[in-house]
Amino acid sequence: MSERPETEPGATAEQAPARAGRDMEERLPPSLWIRLLIYVVVGHLLAGFIYLLFEVGSKAQ
């Protein structure tokens, strides 16, 4: 037997979509992963640019 059966014992046909919805809530949609990746990359680029400005500014004095 598998650890996670597709239908639980005693489950009716009406409960099957509810289980599928619960599984969907446990996973993040791919579009959210892409947006998160873009925010992380852009955030690091912005932080690197600000760091570069401070480094160049400190050498100019």
PDB file of N, CA and C in Angstrom:
ATOM      1  N   MET A   1       0.828  -1.193   0.000  1.00  0.00           N
ATOM      2  CA  MET A   1       0.000   0.000   0.000  1.00  0.00           C
ATOM      3  C   MET A   1       0.868   1.250   0.000  1.00  0.00           C
ATOM      4  N   SER A   2       0.378   2.282  -0.615  1.00  0.00           N
ATOM      5  CA  SER A   2       1.111   3.536  -0.616  1.00  0.00           C
ATOM      6  C   SER A   2       0.801   4.311   0.659  1.00  0.00           C
ATOM      7  N   GLU A   3       1.697   5.237   0.996  1.00  0.00           N
ATOM      8  CA  GLU A   3       1.501   6.025   2.201  1.00  0.00           C
ATOM      9  C   GLU A   3       0.359   7.011   2.044  1.00  0.00           C
ATOM     10  N   ARG A   4       0.112   7.448   0.810  1.00  0.00           N
ATOM     11  CA  ARG A   4      -0.899   8.475   0.567  1.00  0.00           C
ATOM     12  C   ARG A   4      -1.863   7.983  -0.500  1.00  0.00           C
ATOM     13  N   PRO A   5      -2.904   7.306  -0.108  1.00  0.00           N
ATOM     14  CA  PRO A   5      -3.838   6.788  -1.103  1.00  0.00           C
ATOM     15  C   PRO A   5      -4.603   7.922  -1.766  1.00  0.00           C
ATOM     16  N   GLU A   6      -5.046   7.647  -2.991  1.00  0.00           N
ATOM     17  CA  GLU A   6      -5.782   8.659  -3.757  1.00  0.00           C
ATOM     18  C   GLU A   6      -7.122   8.987  -3.097  1.00  0.00           C
ATOM     19  N   THR A   7      -7.797   7.982  -2.646  1.00  0.00           N
ATOM     20  CA  THR A   7      -9.063   8.211  -1.949  1.00  0.00           C
ATOM     21  C   THR A   7      -8.972   7.555  -0.588  1.00  0.00           C
ATOM     22  N   GLU A   8      -9.457   8.251   0.387  1.00  0.00           N
ATOM     23  CA  GLU A   8      -9.426   7.715   1.736  1.00  0.00           C
ATOM     24  C   GLU A   8     -10.544   6.697   1.894  1.00  0.00           C
ATOM     25  N   PRO A   9     -10.358   5.711   2.749  1.00  0.00           N
ATOM     26  CA  PRO A   9     -11.423   4.738   2.970  1.00  0.00           C
ATOM     27  C   PRO A   9     -12.676   5.431   3.493  1.00  0.00           C
ATOM     28  N   GLY A  10     -13.786   5.100   2.909  1.00  0.00           N
ATOM     29  CA  GLY A  10     -15.057   5.697   3.331  1.00  0.00           C
ATOM     30  C   GLY A  10     -15.328   7.052   2.710  1.00  0.00           C
ATOM     31  N   ALA A  11     -14.463   7.522   1.811  1.00  0.00           N
ATOM     32  CA  ALA A  11     -14.664   8.826   1.183  1.00  0.00           C
ATOM     33  C   ALA A  11     -15.721   8.707   0.094  1.00  0.00           C
ATOM     34  N   THR A  12     -16.561   9.705  -0.007  1.00  0.00           N
ATOM     35  CA  THR A  12     -17.595   9.716  -1.027  1.00  0.00           C
ATOM     36  C   THR A  12     -17.099  10.501  -2.235  1.00  0.00           C
ATOM     37  N   ALA A  13     -17.864  10.478  -3.302  1.00  0.00           N
ATOM     38  CA  ALA A  13     -17.481  11.180  -4.530  1.00  0.00           C
ATOM     39  C   ALA A  13     -17.449  12.688  -4.319  1.00  0.00           C
ATOM     40  N   GLU A  14     -18.247  13.206  -3.395  1.00  0.00           N
ATOM     41  CA  GLU A  14     -18.277  14.650  -3.148  1.00  0.00           C
ATOM     42  C   GLU A  14     -17.015  15.112  -2.427  1.00  0.00           C
ATOM     43  N   GLN A  15     -16.359  14.235  -1.695  1.00  0.00           N
ATOM     44  CA  GLN A  15     -15.173  14.628  -0.947  1.00  0.00           C
ATOM     45  C   GLN A  15     -13.916  14.609  -1.801  1.00  0.00           C
ATOM     46  N   ALA A  16     -13.942  13.968  -2.949  1.00  0.00           N
ATOM     47  CA  ALA A  16     -12.759  13.878  -3.807  1.00  0.00           C
ATOM     48  C   ALA A  16     -12.304  15.254  -4.299  1.00  0.00           C
ATOM     49  N   PRO A  17     -13.186  16.149  -4.791  1.00  0.00           N
ATOM     50  CA  PRO A  17     -12.703  17.476  -5.207  1.00  0.00           C
ATOM     51  C   PRO A  17     -12.138  18.283  -4.045  1.00  0.00           C
ATOM     52  N   ALA A  18     -12.661  18.096  -2.849  1.00  0.00           N
ATOM     53  CA  ALA A  18     -12.140  18.823  -1.702  1.00  0.00           C
ATOM     54  C   ALA A  18     -10.699  18.390  -1.424  1.00  0.00           C
ATOM     55  N   ARG A  19     -10.435  17.114  -1.578  1.00  0.00           N
ATOM     56  CA  ARG A  19      -9.063  16.630  -1.372  1.00  0.00           C
ATOM     57  C   ARG A  19      -8.132  17.191  -2.444  1.00  0.00           C
ATOM     58  N   ALA A  20      -8.588  17.254  -3.677  1.00  0.00           N
ATOM     59  CA  ALA A  20      -7.767  17.815  -4.753  1.00  0.00           C
ATOM     60  C   ALA A  20      -7.485  19.284  -4.485  1.00  0.00           C
ATOM     61  N   GLY A  21      -8.449  20.020  -3.982  1.00  0.00           N
ATOM     62  CA  GLY A  21      -8.242  21.420  -3.652  1.00  0.00           C
ATOM     63  C   GLY A  21      -7.244  21.597  -2.529  1.00  0.00           C
ATOM     64  N   ARG A  22      -7.279  20.684  -1.571  1.00  0.00           N
ATOM     65  CA  ARG A  22      -6.342  20.760  -0.459  1.00  0.00           C
ATOM     66  C   ARG A  22      -4.921  20.498  -0.950  1.00  0.00           C
ATOM     67  N   ASP A  23      -4.758  19.561  -1.886  1.00  0.00           N
ATOM     68  CA  ASP A  23      -3.435  19.297  -2.443  1.00  0.00           C
ATOM     69  C   ASP A  23      -2.927  20.512  -3.216  1.00  0.00           C
ATOM     70  N   MET A  24      -3.825  21.210  -3.896  1.00  0.00           N
ATOM     71  CA  MET A  24      -3.434  22.392  -4.658  1.00  0.00           C
ATOM     72  C   MET A  24      -2.968  23.497  -3.719  1.00  0.00           C
ATOM     73  N   GLU A  25      -3.574  23.601  -2.539  1.00  0.00           N
ATOM     74  CA  GLU A  25      -3.180  24.630  -1.593  1.00  0.00           C
ATOM     75  C   GLU A  25      -1.805  24.361  -0.999  1.00  0.00           C
ATOM     76  N   GLU A  26      -1.380  23.119  -0.981  1.00  0.00           N
ATOM     77  CA  GLU A  26      -0.082  22.782  -0.407  1.00  0.00           C
ATOM     78  C   GLU A  26       1.063  23.151  -1.345  1.00  0.00           C
ATOM     79  N   ARG A  27       0.805  23.270  -2.641  1.00  0.00           N
ATOM     80  CA  ARG A  27       1.836  23.599  -3.622  1.00  0.00           C
ATOM     81  C   ARG A  27       1.693  25.047  -4.062  1.00  0.00           C
ATOM     82  N   LEU A  28       2.833  25.693  -4.334  1.00  0.00           N
ATOM     83  CA  LEU A  28       2.794  27.050  -4.871  1.00  0.00           C
ATOM     84  C   LEU A  28       2.695  26.979  -6.382  1.00  0.00           C
ATOM     85  N   PRO A  29       1.896  27.838  -6.997  1.00  0.00           N
ATOM     86  CA  PRO A  29       1.786  27.828  -8.455  1.00  0.00           C
ATOM     87  C   PRO A  29       3.105  28.261  -9.105  1.00  0.00           C
ATOM     88  N   PRO A  30       3.387  27.779 -10.303  1.00  0.00           N
ATOM     89  CA  PRO A  30       4.642  28.133 -10.984  1.00  0.00           C
ATOM     90  C   PRO A  30       4.808  29.639 -11.201  1.00  0.00           C
ATOM     91  N   SER A  31       3.716  30.343 -11.449  1.00  0.00           N
ATOM     92  CA  SER A  31       3.834  31.788 -11.673  1.00  0.00           C
ATOM     93  C   SER A  31       4.345  32.498 -10.416  1.00  0.00           C
ATOM     94  N   LEU A  32       3.994  31.977  -9.249  1.00  0.00           N
ATOM     95  CA  LEU A  32       4.478  32.577  -8.004  1.00  0.00           C
ATOM     96  C   LEU A  32       5.972  32.324  -7.833  1.00  0.00           C
ATOM     97  N   TRP A  33       6.450  31.149  -8.223  1.00  0.00           N
ATOM     98  CA  TRP A  33       7.882  30.853  -8.150  1.00  0.00           C
ATOM     99  C   TRP A  33       8.663  31.770  -9.080  1.00  0.00           C
ATOM    100  N   ILE A  34       8.136  32.015 -10.280  1.00  0.00           N
ATOM    101  CA  ILE A  34       8.820  32.889 -11.238  1.00  0.00           C
ATOM    102  C   ILE A  34       8.887  34.308 -10.698  1.00  0.00           C
ATOM    103  N   ARG A  35       7.777  34.794 -10.154  1.00  0.00           N
ATOM    104  CA  ARG A  35       7.751  36.142  -9.594  1.00  0.00           C
ATOM    105  C   ARG A  35       8.711  36.267  -8.417  1.00  0.00           C
ATOM    106  N   LEU A  36       8.760  35.241  -7.572  1.00  0.00           N
ATOM    107  CA  LEU A  36       9.671  35.244  -6.436  1.00  0.00           C
ATOM    108  C   LEU A  36      11.123  35.277  -6.904  1.00  0.00           C
ATOM    109  N   LEU A  37      11.438  34.497  -7.917  1.00  0.00           N
ATOM    110  CA  LEU A  37      12.794  34.481  -8.457  1.00  0.00           C
ATOM    111  C   LEU A  37      13.168  35.849  -9.025  1.00  0.00           C
ATOM    112  N   ILE A  38      12.255  36.477  -9.747  1.00  0.00           N
ATOM    113  CA  ILE A  38      12.524  37.803 -10.311  1.00  0.00           C
ATOM    114  C   ILE A  38      12.753  38.814  -9.201  1.00  0.00           C
ATOM    115  N   TYR A  39      11.923  38.794  -8.147  1.00  0.00           N
ATOM    116  CA  TYR A  39      12.091  39.734  -7.041  1.00  0.00           C
ATOM    117  C   TYR A  39      13.430  39.535  -6.343  1.00  0.00           C
ATOM    118  N   VAL A  40      13.849  38.291  -6.163  1.00  0.00           N
ATOM    119  CA  VAL A  40      15.134  38.020  -5.508  1.00  0.00           C
ATOM    120  C   VAL A  40      16.284  38.522  -6.372  1.00  0.00           C
ATOM    121  N   VAL A  41      16.243  38.247  -7.667  1.00  0.00           N
ATOM    122  CA  VAL A  41      17.320  38.683  -8.563  1.00  0.00           C
ATOM    123  C   VAL A  41      17.372  40.205  -8.631  1.00  0.00           C
ATOM    124  N   VAL A  42      16.234  40.851  -8.830  1.00  0.00           N
ATOM    125  CA  VAL A  42      16.204  42.317  -8.924  1.00  0.00           C
ATOM    126  C   VAL A  42      16.622  42.944  -7.598  1.00  0.00           C
ATOM    127  N   GLY A  43      16.206  42.362  -6.494  1.00  0.00           N
ATOM    128  CA  GLY A  43      16.596  42.877  -5.177  1.00  0.00           C
ATOM    129  C   GLY A  43      18.096  42.802  -4.972  1.00  0.00           C
ATOM    130  N   HIS A  44      18.712  41.702  -5.384  1.00  0.00           N
ATOM    131  CA  HIS A  44      20.154  41.575  -5.238  1.00  0.00           C
ATOM    132  C   HIS A  44      20.896  42.527  -6.182  1.00  0.00           C
ATOM    133  N   LEU A  45      20.381  42.710  -7.390  1.00  0.00           N
ATOM    134  CA  LEU A  45      21.011  43.660  -8.305  1.00  0.00           C
ATOM    135  C   LEU A  45      20.933  45.085  -7.759  1.00  0.00           C
ATOM    136  N   LEU A  46      19.807  45.459  -7.201  1.00  0.00           N
ATOM    137  CA  LEU A  46      19.650  46.785  -6.621  1.00  0.00           C
ATOM    138  C   LEU A  46      20.573  46.962  -5.417  1.00  0.00           C
ATOM    139  N   ALA A  47      20.647  45.955  -4.564  1.00  0.00           N
ATOM    140  CA  ALA A  47      21.538  46.032  -3.400  1.00  0.00           C
ATOM    141  C   ALA A  47      22.994  46.120  -3.848  1.00  0.00           C
ATOM    142  N   GLY A  48      23.371  45.373  -4.880  1.00  0.00           N
ATOM    143  CA  GLY A  48      24.733  45.435  -5.401  1.00  0.00           C
ATOM    144  C   GLY A  48      25.060  46.801  -5.988  1.00  0.00           C
ATOM    145  N   PHE A  49      24.095  47.394  -6.670  1.00  0.00           N
ATOM    146  CA  PHE A  49      24.306  48.728  -7.246  1.00  0.00           C
ATOM    147  C   PHE A  49      24.481  49.778  -6.151  1.00  0.00           C
ATOM    148  N   ILE A  50      23.662  49.702  -5.119  1.00  0.00           N
ATOM    149  CA  ILE A  50      23.792  50.652  -4.002  1.00  0.00           C
ATOM    150  C   ILE A  50      25.131  50.458  -3.301  1.00  0.00           C
ATOM    151  N   TYR A  51      25.553  49.204  -3.113  1.00  0.00           N
ATOM    152  CA  TYR A  51      26.864  48.919  -2.517  1.00  0.00           C
ATOM    153  C   TYR A  51      27.974  49.509  -3.385  1.00  0.00           C
ATOM    154  N   LEU A  52      27.858  49.355  -4.698  1.00  0.00           N
ATOM    155  CA  LEU A  52      28.852  49.911  -5.611  1.00  0.00           C
ATOM    156  C   LEU A  52      28.905  51.430  -5.491  1.00  0.00           C
ATOM    157  N   LEU A  53      27.755  52.072  -5.375  1.00  0.00           N
ATOM    158  CA  LEU A  53      27.739  53.530  -5.210  1.00  0.00           C
ATOM    159  C   LEU A  53      28.474  53.951  -3.947  1.00  0.00           C
ATOM    160  N   PHE A  54      28.254  53.229  -2.856  1.00  0.00           N
ATOM    161  CA  PHE A  54      28.956  53.571  -1.602  1.00  0.00           C
ATOM    162  C   PHE A  54      30.458  53.330  -1.726  1.00  0.00           C
ATOM    163  N   GLU A  55      30.869  52.258  -2.409  1.00  0.00           N
ATOM    164  CA  GLU A  55      32.297  51.993  -2.590  1.00  0.00           C
ATOM    165  C   GLU A  55      32.959  53.073  -3.445  1.00  0.00           C
ATOM    166  N   VAL A  56      32.330  53.444  -4.543  1.00  0.00           N
ATOM    167  CA  VAL A  56      32.886  54.479  -5.416  1.00  0.00           C
ATOM    168  C   VAL A  56      32.901  55.828  -4.695  1.00  0.00           C
ATOM    169  N   GLY A  57      31.857  56.103  -3.943  1.00  0.00           N
ATOM    170  CA  GLY A  57      31.796  57.366  -3.202  1.00  0.00           C
ATOM    171  C   GLY A  57      32.855  57.462  -2.111  1.00  0.00           C
ATOM    172  N   SER A  58      33.181  56.361  -1.470  1.00  0.00           N
ATOM    173  CA  SER A  58      34.173  56.403  -0.406  1.00  0.00           C
ATOM    174  C   SER A  58      35.586  56.571  -0.977  1.00  0.00           C
ATOM    175  N   LYS A  59      35.818  56.099  -2.193  1.00  0.00           N
ATOM    176  CA  LYS A  59      37.141  56.251  -2.830  1.00  0.00           C
ATOM    177  C   LYS A  59      37.315  57.666  -3.398  1.00  0.00           C
ATOM    178  N   ALA A  60      36.234  58.359  -3.681  1.00  0.00           N
ATOM    179  CA  ALA A  60      36.311  59.685  -4.293  1.00  0.00           C
ATOM    180  C   ALA A  60      36.703  60.758  -3.278  1.00  0.00           C
ATOM    181  N   GLN A  61      36.591  60.495  -2.010  1.00  0.00           N
ATOM    182  CA  GLN A  61      36.892  61.536  -1.008  1.00  0.00           C
ATOM    183  C   GLN A  61      38.357  61.729  -0.840  1.00  0.00           C
TER     184      GLN A  61
END
